[in-house]
């Protein structure tokens, strides 16, 4: 069967599934006495005009909204089946953006196994989940979406009896009724805690469960491509995959994100990560029921268990007694006991081994367990059961997701003015200073370590907020290290001073030597054009030069805005200027021997940078993808990409494998610079037409 036939079958399946769901929905409405609403829902392939004048607008909108969501669910299921059939009949490499396609292209370019393996180690990708006002679905409704999707998949099993099929269809009707009675959207603005709860579902329940699926896809593609299997065995050989969040750290236009909420979010991330890891360790212990009488455990390993148990006192004794004669379980029980102390904050005096100060300590112990299994000739057991635990720890650490801290440059200007005024500066009107005066002031201040303010001094709303949330970051870093903190992002970065002023805020709260990443967000067309010069000035600055010399700045993060550049100049102008900015910024960074981590602020629609992620990454300029890459997943698209396991694993695979493809093959791209002048001409005409339309005196009325 060719791809076209598969696609036609896929379209038919969407229509059949959607017809079934829509009819079931209508029957459910009629059973509730909502006959008028049921009749008002349009039927597929029919254009009958229906009188809706006697129907509640609220109910009609809700019914139509649910109908569109049913279509989404039908499409997601059909897409998953299409990919399965394509793999089986056309080969796994037929899936665009997949690991199989990426490795096949590498082999065709005669790139060696070792080179591919080493390149994969350079890959470090991070999807960053954000809240968004257009994601108005309630968390309860998202749960119903997932429940319905599972039932649709379950219904397709051909082995069910007629009575079993009827039972499944009744369950589907029950879900639809609960959905109708729940309501599709928030009728009041979602609270920050609601937005955070939504994201935490993905961090705790989705990503940890699909991570192993994505890794297995890589391993299967690696083996089927004929590459050396020894090069893809253990977590340290796999691409790095981390997760990020903005909810609780993004203050750009979000006044309800208080310092207290930031602190609460950081601690919630940490506790959730520890609990998720604990669950995996408990499951691992259940799988390792190796008898000491049937396996040749070394005396060294037995002694290690006894030594660790003694350091945990009564907890250690209970861990041993729980599984006598099963050393592997005893060993994992001890790890769980130590992790429990970490979760509860219990620290035994003079016994650092009673809790984990960092995830690296647990990782080291898991590697000891791995080597023990290898020594017992149980390498397959290690790969099947231990690997997922090691890999999860490597990806989430003890922080689950890195929290980015973001605010606007104009907000920072107000904050520094309030600080200077409170500190007694006569000329504190920082926002009116030119760039030269700003940098002279910043450079002079960076030469000493004294703060502007006395402890707990209050200056004004903006200053108190900026210093307040950075103080909470300081508290977290002092306790647990900086691994849970992402970047300090400056929205609307338009000059070097917009970045360097952040270092005065960091100094003020005691984070001057923390080496946190300060990242500019280049949003408008003018900002994108100015970006290369700003980056060169930044990397040349004495403070940053010193970091580079000490090896403290191995890469620099730069965020690119898609929505604002589109609003500023239109789609073509936005994309072309982002492309040129990436190329120019990469050239600047290369001069300083610094890799760039581009952070793409993409949204769901085409105007905001949306589209297939593998196509998006293939559009990057040659050699501009270092391997480190971050990308926002806007709130309104999170459920579309990650609501179910199949979709989530597919989208994560596209992200990681397509990044790897650019790392390995990016320098082999065809030179198309001969098209640049043509594109420049098109962009100039496009932007002029766009601005003429936008700046028309009657545009607002028209809009």
XYZ file of C-alpha atoms in Angstrom:
703
model
C 0.000 0.000 0.000
C 1.461 3.404 -0.987
C 1.427 6.554 1.117
C -1.404 8.169 -0.844
C -3.687 5.207 -0.190
C -2.780 5.292 3.492
C -3.647 8.980 3.605
C -6.997 8.380 1.937
C -7.753 5.613 4.440
C -6.754 7.986 7.226
C -9.188 10.647 6.009
C -11.956 8.047 5.842
C -11.169 6.979 9.410
C -11.390 10.571 10.638
C -14.806 10.908 9.010
C -16.062 7.576 10.403
C -14.809 8.247 13.943
C -16.106 11.808 13.944
C -19.520 10.650 12.665
C -19.717 8.091 15.474
C -18.695 10.614 18.153
C -21.017 13.295 16.834
C -23.989 10.931 16.656
C -23.267 9.635 20.165
C -23.085 13.214 21.395
C -26.427 14.048 19.764
C -28.121 10.953 21.219
C -26.789 11.883 24.644
C -28.211 15.423 24.315
C -31.600 14.050 23.277
C -31.611 11.731 26.281
C -31.310 14.864 28.439
C -34.201 16.563 26.646
C -31.920 18.853 24.637
C -33.478 17.931 21.269
C -33.217 21.462 19.819
C -29.491 21.646 20.615
C -28.900 18.200 19.135
C -30.704 19.129 15.915
C -28.763 22.407 15.676
C -25.421 20.630 15.457
C -24.609 20.420 11.717
C -24.274 16.973 10.192
C -21.303 15.959 8.094
C -21.735 16.616 4.343
C -25.057 18.407 4.915
C -25.693 22.152 4.551
C -29.254 22.278 5.908
C -30.164 25.661 7.403
C -31.455 25.310 10.968
C -33.382 27.915 12.943
C -31.409 28.559 16.151
C -33.409 31.584 17.309
C -35.099 29.622 20.101
C -31.877 28.058 21.381
C -29.728 29.468 24.168
C -26.578 31.031 22.701
C -24.572 29.723 25.641
C -25.694 26.125 25.076
C -25.251 26.348 21.306
C -21.702 27.668 21.623
C -20.891 24.929 24.137
C -22.293 22.214 21.856
C -20.395 23.490 18.815
C -17.224 23.830 20.881
C -17.470 20.216 22.040
C -18.137 19.136 18.437
C -14.885 20.713 17.273
C -13.017 19.044 20.129
C -14.502 15.692 19.073
C -13.090 16.325 15.600
C -9.661 16.996 17.159
C -9.808 13.702 19.049
C -10.799 11.817 15.877
C -7.919 13.436 13.974
C -5.355 12.657 16.695
C -6.344 9.001 16.758
C -6.305 8.730 12.958
C -2.883 10.394 12.789
C -1.465 7.895 15.310
C -2.858 4.967 13.313
C -1.560 6.458 10.054
C 1.955 6.624 11.500
C 1.739 3.019 12.708
C 0.586 1.743 9.325
C 3.216 3.825 7.517
C 5.933 2.302 9.695
C 4.696 -1.229 9.110
C 4.153 -0.940 5.360
C 6.623 1.754 4.235
C 9.273 1.492 6.943
C 9.890 3.644 10.050
C 11.991 6.107 8.016
C 8.774 7.127 6.179
C 7.759 9.160 9.262
C 9.028 12.695 8.666
C 11.206 14.007 11.475
C 11.538 10.596 13.169
C 14.706 9.018 14.505
C 14.543 6.446 11.719
C 14.524 9.173 9.042
C 17.326 11.136 10.730
C 19.626 8.111 11.096
C 18.886 6.944 7.552
C 19.993 10.314 6.160
C 23.148 10.203 8.294
C 24.006 6.769 6.923
C 23.382 7.944 3.346
C 25.873 10.774 3.944
C 28.413 8.080 5.055
C 28.778 9.572 8.519
C 30.426 7.073 10.862
C 28.652 5.422 13.777
C 31.047 7.025 16.251
C 30.517 10.524 14.822
C 26.736 10.160 15.033
C 26.989 8.862 18.615
C 29.254 11.740 19.684
C 26.942 14.279 18.002
C 23.924 12.930 19.888
C 25.685 13.684 23.173
C 25.757 17.368 22.154
C 21.979 17.517 21.812
C 20.263 19.232 24.748
C 16.646 20.223 24.094
C 14.090 21.775 26.408
C 10.389 22.257 25.738
C 9.222 25.099 27.985
C 5.547 25.037 28.951
C 3.849 28.391 29.330
C 0.455 29.605 30.446
C -1.624 31.482 27.915
C -4.912 33.394 28.151
C -6.333 31.568 25.106
C -6.018 28.196 26.873
C -9.329 28.458 28.672
C -10.089 24.761 29.030
C -10.626 23.545 32.562
C -8.300 20.880 33.913
C -11.333 18.660 34.539
C -12.279 18.930 30.866
C -8.750 18.062 29.745
C -9.031 14.930 31.885
C -12.294 14.096 30.096
C -10.574 14.574 26.723
C -7.906 12.070 27.723
C -10.490 9.614 29.052
C -12.506 9.801 25.830
C -9.393 9.323 23.681
C -8.490 6.140 25.565
C -12.014 4.773 25.083
C -11.931 5.501 21.331
C -8.656 3.573 21.049
C -10.073 0.773 23.203
C -13.192 0.531 21.031
C -11.073 -0.338 17.974
C -9.900 -3.677 19.354
C -11.432 -6.251 16.940
C -11.472 -8.983 19.599
C -14.259 -7.430 21.698
C -17.600 -9.243 21.783
C -20.761 -7.285 20.836
C -21.717 -6.898 24.492
C -18.238 -5.609 25.342
C -18.435 -3.099 22.476
C -21.814 -1.925 23.727
C -20.335 -1.432 27.182
C -17.503 0.699 25.770
C -20.001 2.818 23.828
C -22.009 3.339 27.029
C -18.817 4.516 28.738
C -18.232 6.963 25.866
C -21.790 8.292 26.286
C -21.147 8.665 30.017
C -17.978 10.698 29.393
C -19.829 12.958 26.932
C -22.597 13.592 29.455
C -20.090 14.468 32.176
C -18.326 16.764 29.706
C -21.607 18.510 28.785
C -22.526 18.992 32.426
C -19.020 20.200 33.360
C -18.722 22.979 30.802
C -15.972 23.381 28.241
C -14.209 26.530 29.419
C -13.499 28.638 32.482
C -16.279 31.180 32.952
C -13.962 33.127 35.255
C -10.318 33.956 34.664
C -8.176 30.945 35.672
C -6.129 31.492 38.807
C -2.355 31.156 38.674
C -2.666 28.048 40.798
C -5.002 26.559 38.151
C -2.513 27.289 35.391
C 0.271 25.718 37.431
C -1.822 22.633 38.232
C -2.439 22.142 34.532
C 1.296 22.204 33.764
C 2.177 20.013 36.731
C 0.006 17.252 35.255
C 2.343 17.080 32.256
C 5.523 17.309 34.308
C 4.446 14.601 36.777
C 2.226 12.271 34.769
C 2.974 12.649 31.067
C 6.661 13.353 30.449
C 8.043 10.755 32.915
C 5.860 8.093 31.278
C 6.633 8.901 27.642
C 10.346 9.503 28.093
C 11.151 5.796 27.876
C 8.999 5.481 24.733
C 11.012 8.225 23.015
C 14.298 6.595 24.079
C 13.139 3.202 22.859
C 12.240 4.728 19.501
C 15.820 5.974 19.200
C 17.255 2.622 20.195
C 15.029 0.716 17.755
C 15.921 3.100 14.923
C 19.618 2.836 15.834
C 19.602 -0.948 15.633
C 17.422 -1.144 12.496
C 19.799 1.315 10.784
C 22.637 -1.129 11.355
C 24.578 1.150 13.713
C 26.845 -0.243 16.428
C 24.455 -1.180 19.303
C 27.216 -0.761 21.915
C 27.170 2.993 21.248
C 23.555 3.357 22.399
C 23.214 1.382 25.637
C 23.151 3.692 28.663
C 21.603 7.071 29.583
C 24.848 9.039 29.239
C 24.970 8.045 25.552
C 21.508 9.487 24.797
C 20.580 13.070 23.869
C 19.733 15.295 26.827
C 16.084 16.158 27.285
C 15.037 18.602 29.989
C 11.819 20.462 30.715
C 11.086 24.073 31.551
C 8.219 26.225 32.781
C 7.178 29.864 32.848
C 4.250 29.576 35.248
C 5.468 31.050 38.514
C 8.461 32.839 36.982
C 7.068 34.888 34.096
C 6.229 38.399 35.285
C 6.102 40.161 31.931
C 2.627 41.660 32.122
C 1.536 39.236 34.839
C 1.297 41.190 38.138
C -0.198 38.257 40.067
C 3.101 36.356 39.991
C 4.382 37.351 43.415
C 7.718 36.423 45.006
C 5.787 34.097 47.319
C 4.227 32.309 44.350
C 7.678 31.862 42.796
C 9.021 30.318 46.007
C 5.985 28.051 46.268
C 6.413 26.935 42.648
C 10.117 26.135 43.022
C 9.435 24.028 46.109
C 6.485 22.307 44.433
C 8.689 21.395 41.463
C 11.318 19.924 43.766
C 8.966 17.920 45.965
C 7.100 16.568 42.917
C 10.363 15.494 41.275
C 11.455 13.603 44.395
C 8.073 11.858 44.656
C 8.131 10.834 40.975
C 11.637 9.397 41.374
C 10.604 7.600 44.554
C 7.719 5.934 42.719
C 10.173 4.695 40.081
C 12.534 3.332 42.715
C 9.702 1.449 44.442
C 8.744 -0.087 41.110
C 12.392 -0.960 40.433
C 12.722 -2.735 43.784
C 9.741 -4.921 42.904
C 11.559 -6.116 39.781
C 14.883 -7.010 41.445
C 13.987 -10.082 43.508
C 17.390 -11.742 42.971
C 18.150 -14.357 45.644
C 21.607 -14.198 47.199
C 21.627 -18.008 47.150
C 21.178 -18.199 43.376
C 23.389 -15.283 42.339
C 27.042 -14.682 43.042
C 27.010 -11.295 44.749
C 30.433 -9.914 45.546
C 31.501 -9.460 49.156
C 32.181 -5.832 48.312
C 28.533 -5.237 47.344
C 27.200 -6.994 50.465
C 29.551 -4.900 52.625
C 28.387 -1.743 50.869
C 24.759 -2.564 51.735
C 25.622 -3.127 55.395
C 27.654 0.074 55.543
C 24.856 2.196 54.069
C 22.260 0.576 56.322
C 24.280 1.423 59.426
C 24.370 5.115 58.428
C 20.570 5.182 58.210
C 20.017 3.726 61.669
C 16.549 2.295 62.282
C 15.460 3.192 58.736
C 18.385 1.211 57.363
C 17.556 -1.801 59.504
C 13.944 -1.769 58.290
C 15.155 -1.552 54.683
C 17.222 -4.723 55.144
C 14.538 -6.626 57.051
C 11.936 -5.903 54.399
C 13.644 -8.223 51.895
C 16.043 -10.646 53.609
C 18.182 -12.731 51.243
C 17.518 -10.283 48.347
C 20.502 -7.897 48.218
C 19.374 -5.889 45.194
C 16.044 -5.070 46.784
C 17.788 -4.222 50.038
C 20.087 -1.858 48.159
C 17.180 -0.051 46.444
C 15.249 0.041 49.748
C 18.181 1.945 51.226
C 18.073 4.432 48.341
C 14.356 4.931 49.005
C 14.967 5.470 52.726
C 17.606 8.080 51.963
C 15.291 9.736 49.427
C 12.492 9.826 52.037
C 14.802 11.752 54.341
C 15.457 14.163 51.463
C 11.732 14.654 50.827
C 11.031 15.210 54.533
C 14.065 17.457 55.001
C 15.583 15.125 57.624
C 19.342 15.543 57.948
C 21.244 13.456 60.475
C 24.051 15.336 62.154
C 27.512 14.438 60.847
C 26.035 11.814 58.466
C 25.707 13.418 54.997
C 24.918 9.974 53.529
C 21.559 9.990 55.346
C 19.991 12.210 52.664
C 20.770 13.412 49.133
C 22.329 16.818 48.751
C 21.966 16.648 44.977
C 20.781 14.228 42.238
C 24.384 13.379 41.333
C 24.721 11.440 44.594
C 21.729 9.258 43.712
C 22.972 8.897 40.139
C 26.301 7.571 41.406
C 24.529 4.935 43.508
C 22.377 3.873 40.557
C 25.529 3.419 38.477
C 26.855 1.128 41.217
C 23.648 -0.897 40.935
C 24.073 -0.997 37.148
C 27.618 -2.336 37.431
C 26.476 -4.953 39.948
C 23.848 -6.202 37.493
C 26.428 -6.301 34.713
C 28.778 -8.293 36.950
C 25.912 -10.742 37.573
C 25.513 -11.118 33.798
C 22.107 -9.441 34.130
C 22.798 -6.605 31.702
C 19.404 -7.069 30.018
C 17.657 -6.550 33.357
C 19.638 -3.343 33.877
C 18.661 -2.063 30.424
C 14.990 -2.923 30.827
C 14.297 -1.836 34.401
C 17.153 0.333 35.679
C 17.743 2.390 32.531
C 14.371 4.248 32.742
C 15.088 5.300 36.335
C 18.580 6.549 35.518
C 17.298 8.356 32.447
C 14.443 10.036 34.327
C 16.832 11.260 37.007
C 19.148 12.594 34.314
C 16.290 14.528 32.671
C 14.436 15.895 35.703
C 17.037 15.934 38.460
C 15.517 16.957 41.776
C 13.796 19.973 40.169
C 11.393 18.389 37.630
C 11.350 21.497 35.385
C 13.593 24.548 35.233
C 11.726 27.739 36.084
C 12.587 30.704 33.868
C 12.409 34.183 35.405
C 11.154 36.789 32.912
C 10.397 40.489 33.119
C 10.262 43.479 30.818
C 13.154 45.927 30.353
C 10.787 48.853 31.019
C 9.790 47.251 34.335
C 13.472 46.920 35.234
C 13.975 50.617 34.476
C 11.260 51.560 36.968
C 12.764 49.205 39.538
C 16.278 50.666 39.308
C 14.900 54.213 39.517
C 13.109 53.340 42.757
C 16.259 51.705 44.140
C 18.421 54.724 43.243
C 15.918 57.137 44.764
C 15.768 55.139 48.004
C 19.577 54.952 48.041
C 19.917 58.743 47.955
C 20.995 59.284 44.333
C 20.163 62.835 43.235
C 19.878 61.872 39.574
C 17.767 58.723 39.723
C 15.788 59.183 36.456
C 17.445 56.135 34.858
C 14.809 55.804 32.121
C 15.756 59.244 30.748
C 19.497 58.475 30.564
C 21.086 57.690 27.210
C 22.886 54.381 26.638
C 26.350 55.833 27.304
C 25.363 57.208 30.699
C 23.594 53.962 31.609
C 26.623 51.816 30.833
C 29.017 54.177 32.650
C 26.843 53.880 35.746
C 26.460 50.079 35.474
C 30.185 49.520 34.888
C 31.117 51.692 37.839
C 28.684 49.861 40.112
C 29.846 46.397 38.986
C 33.354 47.182 40.235
C 32.273 46.779 43.861
C 30.133 44.313 45.783
C 28.233 46.598 48.115
C 24.438 46.619 47.744
C 22.394 49.778 47.253
C 19.920 49.110 50.058
C 19.775 48.051 53.664
C 18.224 44.645 54.332
C 14.434 44.552 53.860
C 14.262 48.162 52.635
C 11.155 48.901 50.566
C 11.450 51.151 47.505
C 8.289 50.759 45.471
C 6.155 48.156 43.743
C 8.481 47.370 40.827
C 11.707 47.301 42.864
C 10.146 45.247 45.642
C 8.868 42.706 43.126
C 12.120 42.420 41.163
C 14.256 42.067 44.280
C 11.607 39.973 46.016
C 11.508 37.180 43.467
C 15.294 37.207 43.071
C 15.608 36.843 46.856
C 13.418 33.752 46.634
C 15.685 32.440 43.872
C 18.658 33.123 46.168
C 17.021 31.155 48.997
C 16.404 28.222 46.656
C 19.920 28.305 45.159
C 21.502 28.410 48.618
C 19.544 25.322 49.670
C 19.497 23.201 46.541
C 21.795 24.707 43.903
C 20.795 26.451 40.677
C 19.724 23.407 38.625
C 16.034 24.247 39.160
C 16.476 27.769 37.803
C 16.334 28.342 34.057
C 17.263 31.763 32.698
C 16.678 35.360 33.717
C 15.014 36.625 30.539
C 14.734 40.312 29.657
C 11.754 40.972 27.393
C 12.109 43.825 24.894
C 15.911 43.856 25.048
C 16.990 46.838 22.949
C 20.492 47.601 24.196
C 23.396 46.204 26.208
C 22.264 48.049 29.344
C 18.976 46.108 29.330
C 21.001 42.949 29.955
C 23.698 44.341 32.244
C 21.259 46.028 34.641
C 20.164 42.520 35.650
C 23.603 41.926 37.166
C 23.019 44.844 39.557
C 19.760 43.248 40.683
C 21.555 39.914 41.139
C 24.292 41.620 43.151
C 21.701 43.327 45.305
C 20.275 40.011 46.546
C 23.604 38.152 46.830
C 23.459 36.304 43.500
C 26.276 38.247 41.870
C 28.514 35.191 41.680
C 25.792 32.638 41.019
C 26.488 32.500 37.279
C 22.799 32.446 36.375
C 22.069 32.769 32.652
C 20.907 36.244 31.616
C 19.149 36.022 28.249
C 17.871 38.766 25.940
C 14.496 38.431 24.236
C 14.659 40.029 20.784
C 11.048 40.623 19.807
C 10.525 43.387 17.255
C 12.114 43.656 13.804
C 14.382 46.484 15.035
C 15.462 44.376 18.020
C 16.323 41.452 15.736
C 18.417 43.755 13.539
C 20.208 45.154 16.603
C 20.725 41.706 18.173
C 24.178 40.883 16.725
C 25.635 44.195 17.923
C 24.118 43.738 21.389
C 25.558 40.215 21.599
C 29.029 41.389 20.539
C 29.003 44.156 23.145
C 27.800 41.707 25.779
C 30.465 39.075 25.076
C 33.092 41.845 25.012
C 32.014 43.298 28.362
C 34.727 42.865 31.050
C 32.386 40.967 33.396
C 31.358 38.507 30.678
C 34.902 38.243 29.271
C 36.091 37.195 32.727
C 33.384 34.515 32.857
C 34.496 33.210 29.468
C 38.137 33.053 30.533
C 37.197 31.077 33.650
C 35.087 28.655 31.619
C 31.874 29.838 33.298
C 30.155 30.788 30.039
C 30.164 27.752 27.778
C 27.089 28.939 25.913
C 24.823 31.950 25.686
C 21.050 31.772 25.462
C 19.179 34.141 23.159
C 15.409 34.187 22.903
C 13.710 35.090 19.633
C 10.130 36.375 19.586
C 7.814 35.311 16.776
C 4.527 36.925 17.747
C 5.793 40.497 18.222
C 8.026 40.478 15.160
C 5.010 39.274 13.155
C 2.801 42.011 14.591
C 5.547 44.500 13.777
C 6.224 43.534 10.151
C 4.043 40.643 9.020
C 4.785 36.934 8.637
C 7.338 37.023 5.806
C 9.240 39.955 7.317
C 9.256 38.269 10.717
C 10.527 34.897 9.502
C 13.206 36.304 7.221
C 14.563 38.678 9.867
C 14.624 35.880 12.444
C 16.535 33.711 9.944
C 19.088 36.472 9.271
C 19.377 37.241 12.985
C 20.159 33.589 13.752
C 22.849 33.576 11.101
C 24.416 36.875 12.225
C 24.218 36.011 15.923
C 25.903 32.645 15.271
C 28.726 34.399 13.398
C 29.261 36.784 16.326
C 29.293 33.955 18.878
C 31.758 31.967 16.751
C 34.234 34.870 16.970
C 34.235 34.495 20.758
C 34.229 30.693 20.804
C 30.808 30.651 22.467
C 27.932 28.366 21.454
C 24.443 29.793 21.243
C 21.300 28.257 22.648
C 18.434 29.753 20.670
C 15.213 29.933 22.636
C 12.335 30.071 20.159
C 9.221 31.750 21.517
C 6.783 30.042 19.159
C 3.018 29.973 19.509
C 0.308 27.767 18.084
C -0.746 29.724 14.993
C 1.349 30.279 11.863
C 1.534 34.008 12.657
C 3.166 33.142 15.986
C 5.682 30.665 14.563
C 3.518 27.536 14.733
C 3.741 24.517 12.467
C 5.428 21.119 12.333
C 8.517 21.178 14.500
C 10.714 19.130 12.132
C 9.970 21.520 9.269
C 10.653 24.470 11.540
C 14.064 23.083 12.553
C 14.960 22.229 8.962
C 14.514 25.914 8.137
C 17.360 26.955 10.450
C 20.454 28.548 8.831
C 23.439 26.190 8.316
C 25.498 25.613 11.496
C 23.143 27.709 13.627
C 21.901 24.777 15.759
C 24.592 24.061 18.338
C 22.624 21.228 19.908
C 21.272 23.291 22.781
C 17.801 24.562 22.005
C 14.759 25.716 23.943
C 11.259 26.203 22.631
C 8.077 27.460 24.219
C 4.980 25.286 24.079
C 2.245 27.880 24.446
C -0.633 27.124 26.782
C -3.220 26.808 24.028
C -1.210 24.062 22.271
C 0.017 21.972 25.224
C -2.974 19.648 25.328
C -2.894 19.216 21.531
C 0.717 18.049 21.657
C 0.911 16.134 24.912
C -2.571 15.188 26.148
C -2.149 11.505 25.317
C 0.861 9.206 25.436
C 1.073 8.502 21.701
C 0.915 12.166 20.698
C 3.304 13.203 23.454
C 5.973 10.673 22.498
C 5.598 11.599 18.812
C 6.059 15.338 19.422
C 9.001 14.843 21.775
C 10.649 12.516 19.252
C 10.217 15.138 16.503
C 11.844 17.771 18.707
C 14.874 15.718 19.754
C 15.491 13.860 16.494
C 15.099 16.964 14.309
C 17.529 18.874 16.526
C 20.012 16.002 16.221
C 19.603 16.069 12.459
C 20.581 19.752 12.339
C 23.587 19.140 14.592
C 24.871 16.281 12.442
C 23.881 17.470 8.954
C 23.495 21.243 9.396
C 26.880 22.014 7.857
C 25.975 19.989 4.741
C 23.012 22.170 3.796
C 22.960 23.552 0.280
C 24.128 27.163 0.025
C 21.138 29.213 -1.082
C 22.575 32.663 -0.419
C 21.839 33.535 -4.056
C 18.194 33.796 -3.000
C 18.857 36.305 -0.221
C 18.612 39.440 -2.373
C 15.344 38.228 -3.821
C 13.969 37.581 -0.340
C 15.164 40.981 0.869
C 13.212 42.593 -1.978
C 10.100 40.563 -1.220
C 10.351 41.353 2.490
C 10.675 45.096 1.874
C 7.581 45.085 -0.336
C 5.734 42.835 2.093
C 6.498 45.011 5.093
C 5.518 48.202 3.276
C 2.182 46.685 2.265
C 1.602 45.320 5.770
C 2.382 48.646 7.474
C 0.259 50.570 4.944
C -2.649 48.309 5.859
C -1.986 48.406 9.610
C -1.401 52.162 9.779
C -4.487 53.062 7.767
C -6.611 55.510 9.801
C -9.654 53.224 9.496
C -7.835 49.980 10.391
C -9.113 49.790 13.985
C -12.698 50.305 12.864
C -12.230 47.643 10.177
C -10.600 45.246 12.654
